């Protein structure tokens, strides 16, 4: 067999999101796209802001633009601009050397994990968590260890402490969160900080591609200011609707341990993972658009509409404070059963089991309001089908 045992095994287990994507394509070919209510993928449907489109055209059309290799960390002027921006947002003092441009947050996380992981090291994530974390940790010989969140879907400091071992190398925090939409408060971060004060070698990796996508003027507290040993990974995928363009960056905290070696390692990993450097054109675009985001009010209206439907059905859900996900309690203990009942109504959602949390389903509202409103009767029927049985 040409394909490695590991990859064959991964392919067989193929993620729920992928399965729902395939099911969506099947249903759409039978019933027509407009009759399928697809909430499976976190793929932003909004256009990128006009300034991003204009800047792309302008830079691409300029014959003076270089398209060659560059230092593996990215263009210095771009990193300077990003450092200034991150310094303002996170309330710390960064400069160009602290920024490494990456191929999205996914690329950035792999670069960080490759740089810090020895075989058998443990990387902690808070469940429910973004499914790719397990693959990313295992890509570099690490082991993903999950720490259950509390019943408010926030990290539980005691659980975190219980799951720390002599091999724990890092903890990934993700706020605003996929799949719950929750934003970790300052108090929550301080509780984690308290635990980690006894384990100062553990690196806090903040995966925050949804930082600008928050509702009701909520503040996302600074990770770099809270945790001395921390690093931020982010991208323009969600905030600027540029997921396919694969642009993001890593920002290294000012007081991170072994900072010089870490930065050298991140740059080397960018090269030897085969990324070489983040896309040249998109680095320049990001530098021009770093202050901007898509119109959050559009997502807010969708969230409010979706929530009003869930309330009407009596469904419980994690308070959606950011990102574009609703994590909804299944009316029956088996989330896969609920997902199947929704599928019968041509509604696609992802079972919580896929994110390490049974009994819930995730709806991604990167869909227009018509689709959300159109799904209402189907959701009602799916919920009612269980009420009738019980
Ligand atoms: N982290 C989280 C929590 C995500 O939800 C995603 C994408 O859905 C990523 C990372 C990867 O995003 P990117 O497109 O920037 O690689």
Coordinates of C-alpha atoms in Angstrom, one line a residue, residues 113-353:
X113 CA 3.9 23.1 16.7
X114 CA 6.8 21.9 14.5
X115 CA 9.1 24.3 16.3
X116 CA 8.3 23.3 19.8
X117 CA 7.2 19.6 19.8
X118 CA 9.4 16.7 20.6
X119 CA 8.0 13.2 20.0
X120 CA 5.5 12.4 22.7
X121 CA 5.0 15.9 23.9
X122 CA 1.5 16.8 24.9
X123 CA -0.5 19.7 23.4
X124 CA -3.6 20.6 25.3
X125 CA -6.8 21.8 23.8
X126 CA -10.1 22.8 25.4
X127 CA -13.0 20.6 24.3
X128 CA -15.0 21.2 22.2
X129 CA -12.2 22.2 19.9
X130 CA -11.4 22.9 16.2
X131 CA -11.0 19.4 14.8
X132 CA -7.8 20.0 12.9
X133 CA -5.8 20.4 16.2
X134 CA -5.4 16.7 16.6
X135 CA -3.9 16.3 13.2
X136 CA -1.7 19.4 13.6
X137 CA -0.3 18.0 17.0
X138 CA 0.2 14.5 15.5
X139 CA 1.9 16.0 12.4
X140 CA 4.8 16.8 14.6
X141 CA 4.9 13.8 16.9
X142 CA 2.8 15.4 19.5
X143 CA -0.2 14.1 21.4
X144 CA -3.4 16.1 21.7
X145 CA -4.8 16.1 25.2
X146 CA -8.3 17.5 25.8
X147 CA -9.5 19.4 28.8
X148 CA -13.3 19.6 29.0
X149 CA -14.7 23.1 29.2
X150 CA -17.2 24.0 32.0
X151 CA -20.9 24.0 31.5
X152 CA -20.7 27.6 30.2
X153 CA -18.3 26.4 27.4
X154 CA -15.4 28.2 29.0
X155 CA -12.1 26.7 29.9
X156 CA -12.1 25.1 33.3
X157 CA -9.0 25.9 35.3
X158 CA -9.3 22.8 37.5
X159 CA -9.6 20.5 34.5
X160 CA -6.7 22.1 32.9
X161 CA -4.5 21.6 35.9
X162 CA -5.7 17.9 36.2
X163 CA -4.7 17.3 32.6
X164 CA -1.2 18.8 32.9
X165 CA 1.6 16.2 32.9
X166 CA 5.4 16.3 32.8
X167 CA 5.0 16.1 28.9
X168 CA 2.7 19.1 28.5
X169 CA 4.4 21.5 26.2
X170 CA 1.6 23.9 25.2
X171 CA -2.0 24.8 25.6
X172 CA -4.1 26.1 22.7
X173 CA -6.7 28.7 23.5
X174 CA -9.3 29.7 20.9
X175 CA -11.4 32.7 21.5
X176 CA -13.8 33.7 19.9
X177 CA -14.3 30.0 19.7
X178 CA -15.1 27.5 17.0
X179 CA -17.4 25.6 17.5
X180 CA -19.1 27.4 20.5
X181 CA -19.0 31.1 19.5
X182 CA -17.9 31.9 23.1
X183 CA -15.4 34.6 24.0
X184 CA -13.1 34.0 27.0
X185 CA -13.4 36.7 29.6
X186 CA -10.5 38.4 31.4
X187 CA -11.5 36.5 34.5
X188 CA -11.4 33.1 32.7
X189 CA -7.9 34.0 31.4
X190 CA -6.7 35.0 34.9
X191 CA -7.9 31.6 36.3
X192 CA -5.8 29.9 33.6
X193 CA -2.9 32.2 34.3
X194 CA -3.1 31.2 38.0
X195 CA -2.8 27.5 37.1
X196 CA 0.0 28.1 34.7
X197 CA 2.0 30.2 37.1
X198 CA 3.1 26.8 38.5
X199 CA 4.0 25.5 35.0
X200 CA 5.8 28.5 33.5
X201 CA 7.4 26.4 30.7
X202 CA 3.9 25.7 29.1
X203 CA 3.5 27.9 26.1
X204 CA 0.1 29.5 25.5
X205 CA -0.8 29.4 21.9
X206 CA -3.7 31.7 21.1
X207 CA -5.5 30.7 17.9
X208 CA -7.5 33.8 17.2
X209 CA -8.7 34.0 13.6
X210 CA -12.1 35.4 14.8
X211 CA -10.8 38.2 17.1
X212 CA -12.5 40.9 15.1
X213 CA -15.7 39.0 14.8
X214 CA -17.4 39.7 18.1
X215 CA -20.9 41.1 18.9
X216 CA -22.4 43.6 21.2
X217 CA -19.1 45.6 21.6
X218 CA -17.5 42.7 23.6
X219 CA -13.8 43.1 24.2
X220 CA -11.5 40.1 23.5
X221 CA -8.9 40.3 26.2
X222 CA -5.2 40.4 25.3
X223 CA -3.4 37.0 25.5
X224 CA 0.1 38.5 25.0
X225 CA -0.4 40.8 27.9
X226 CA -2.0 38.2 30.2
X227 CA 0.4 35.3 29.7
X228 CA 4.2 36.0 29.6
X229 CA 4.9 32.7 27.8
X230 CA 2.5 33.2 24.9
X231 CA 2.2 33.4 21.1
X232 CA -0.7 34.5 18.8
X233 CA -1.6 32.8 15.6
X234 CA -4.2 34.3 13.3
X235 CA -5.3 34.9 9.7
X236 CA -7.3 37.0 7.3
X237 CA -9.5 34.0 6.4
X238 CA -12.5 34.9 8.5
X239 CA -12.1 38.6 9.4
X240 CA -11.5 39.6 5.8
X241 CA -13.2 36.7 4.0
X242 CA -9.9 35.7 2.4
X243 CA -9.8 32.0 3.4
X244 CA -8.7 30.8 0.1
X245 CA -5.8 33.3 -0.1
X246 CA -3.9 31.6 2.8
X247 CA -2.5 34.6 4.6
X248 CA -2.0 35.0 8.3
X249 CA 0.8 35.6 10.8
X250 CA 2.4 34.5 14.1
X251 CA 3.0 37.2 16.8
X252 CA 5.5 36.2 19.4
X253 CA 5.0 37.6 22.9
X254 CA 7.6 39.9 24.3
X255 CA 8.4 37.8 27.4
X256 CA 8.2 34.4 25.7
X257 CA 10.8 31.9 26.9
X258 CA 13.9 31.3 24.7
X259 CA 12.6 34.0 22.4
X260 CA 15.6 34.3 20.0
X261 CA 15.8 30.5 19.5
X262 CA 12.0 30.3 19.2
X263 CA 11.9 33.0 16.4
X264 CA 14.7 31.3 14.6
X265 CA 12.9 28.0 14.8
X266 CA 9.6 29.5 13.6
X267 CA 11.4 30.9 10.5
X268 CA 13.2 27.6 9.8
X269 CA 10.0 25.7 10.2
X270 CA 8.2 28.0 7.8
X271 CA 10.9 27.1 5.3
X272 CA 11.3 23.3 5.9
X273 CA 7.5 22.6 6.1
X274 CA 7.6 23.7 2.5
X275 CA 5.7 26.9 2.9
X276 CA 9.0 28.8 2.3
X277 CA 7.1 32.1 2.9
X278 CA 3.6 33.3 3.1
X279 CA 2.1 34.4 -0.3
X280 CA 3.9 37.6 -1.4
X281 CA 0.9 39.5 -2.9
X282 CA -1.3 38.7 0.1
X283 CA 1.3 39.9 2.6
X284 CA 1.1 43.3 1.0
X285 CA -2.7 43.3 0.9
X286 CA -2.9 42.3 4.5
X287 CA -0.6 45.1 5.6
X288 CA -2.9 47.6 3.8
X289 CA -6.1 46.1 5.3
X290 CA -5.0 45.2 8.8
X291 CA -7.3 47.7 10.4
X292 CA -10.4 46.5 8.5
X293 CA -12.9 43.6 8.7
X294 CA -16.0 42.4 7.0
X295 CA -19.2 44.0 8.2
X296 CA -19.9 42.3 11.5
X297 CA -23.5 43.6 11.6
X298 CA -24.4 41.2 8.8
X299 CA -23.3 38.2 10.9
X300 CA -25.0 39.8 13.9
X301 CA -28.3 40.0 12.1
X302 CA -28.0 36.3 11.1
X303 CA -27.1 35.3 14.7
X304 CA -30.1 37.1 16.1
X305 CA -32.4 35.5 13.5
X306 CA -31.0 32.1 14.2
X307 CA -31.2 32.5 17.9
X308 CA -34.8 33.7 17.7
X309 CA -35.6 30.4 15.8
X310 CA -33.8 28.3 18.4
X311 CA -35.6 30.1 21.2
X312 CA -39.0 29.4 19.5
X313 CA -38.1 25.7 19.3
X314 CA -37.0 25.7 23.0
X315 CA -33.5 24.6 22.0
X316 CA -30.6 25.4 24.3
X317 CA -27.3 26.8 23.0
X318 CA -24.0 28.2 24.0
X319 CA -24.3 32.1 24.3
X320 CA -23.0 33.2 20.8
X321 CA -20.7 36.1 21.4
X322 CA -18.4 35.9 18.4
X323 CA -17.3 34.0 15.3
X324 CA -20.2 32.7 13.2
X325 CA -21.2 29.4 15.0
X326 CA -24.0 28.2 17.1
X327 CA -23.4 25.2 19.3
X328 CA -26.9 23.8 20.0
X329 CA -27.9 21.1 22.5
X330 CA -29.4 18.2 20.7
X331 CA -33.0 17.4 21.8
X332 CA -31.8 13.7 22.1
X333 CA -28.6 12.5 23.7
X334 CA -27.2 11.2 20.5
X335 CA -26.1 14.2 18.4
X336 CA -25.7 12.1 15.3
X337 CA -29.3 11.0 15.5
X338 CA -30.3 14.7 15.6
X339 CA -28.0 15.5 12.7
X340 CA -29.7 12.8 10.7
X341 CA -33.2 14.1 11.5
X342 CA -32.0 17.5 10.3
X343 CA -30.6 15.9 7.1
X344 CA -34.0 14.5 6.3
X345 CA -35.2 18.1 6.3
X346 CA -32.3 19.0 4.0
X347 CA -30.6 20.9 6.8
X348 CA -26.8 20.3 7.3
X349 CA -25.1 20.8 10.6
X350 CA -22.1 19.1 12.2
X351 CA -22.4 16.7 15.2
X352 CA -20.6 17.9 18.3
X353 CA -18.9 14.5 18.5

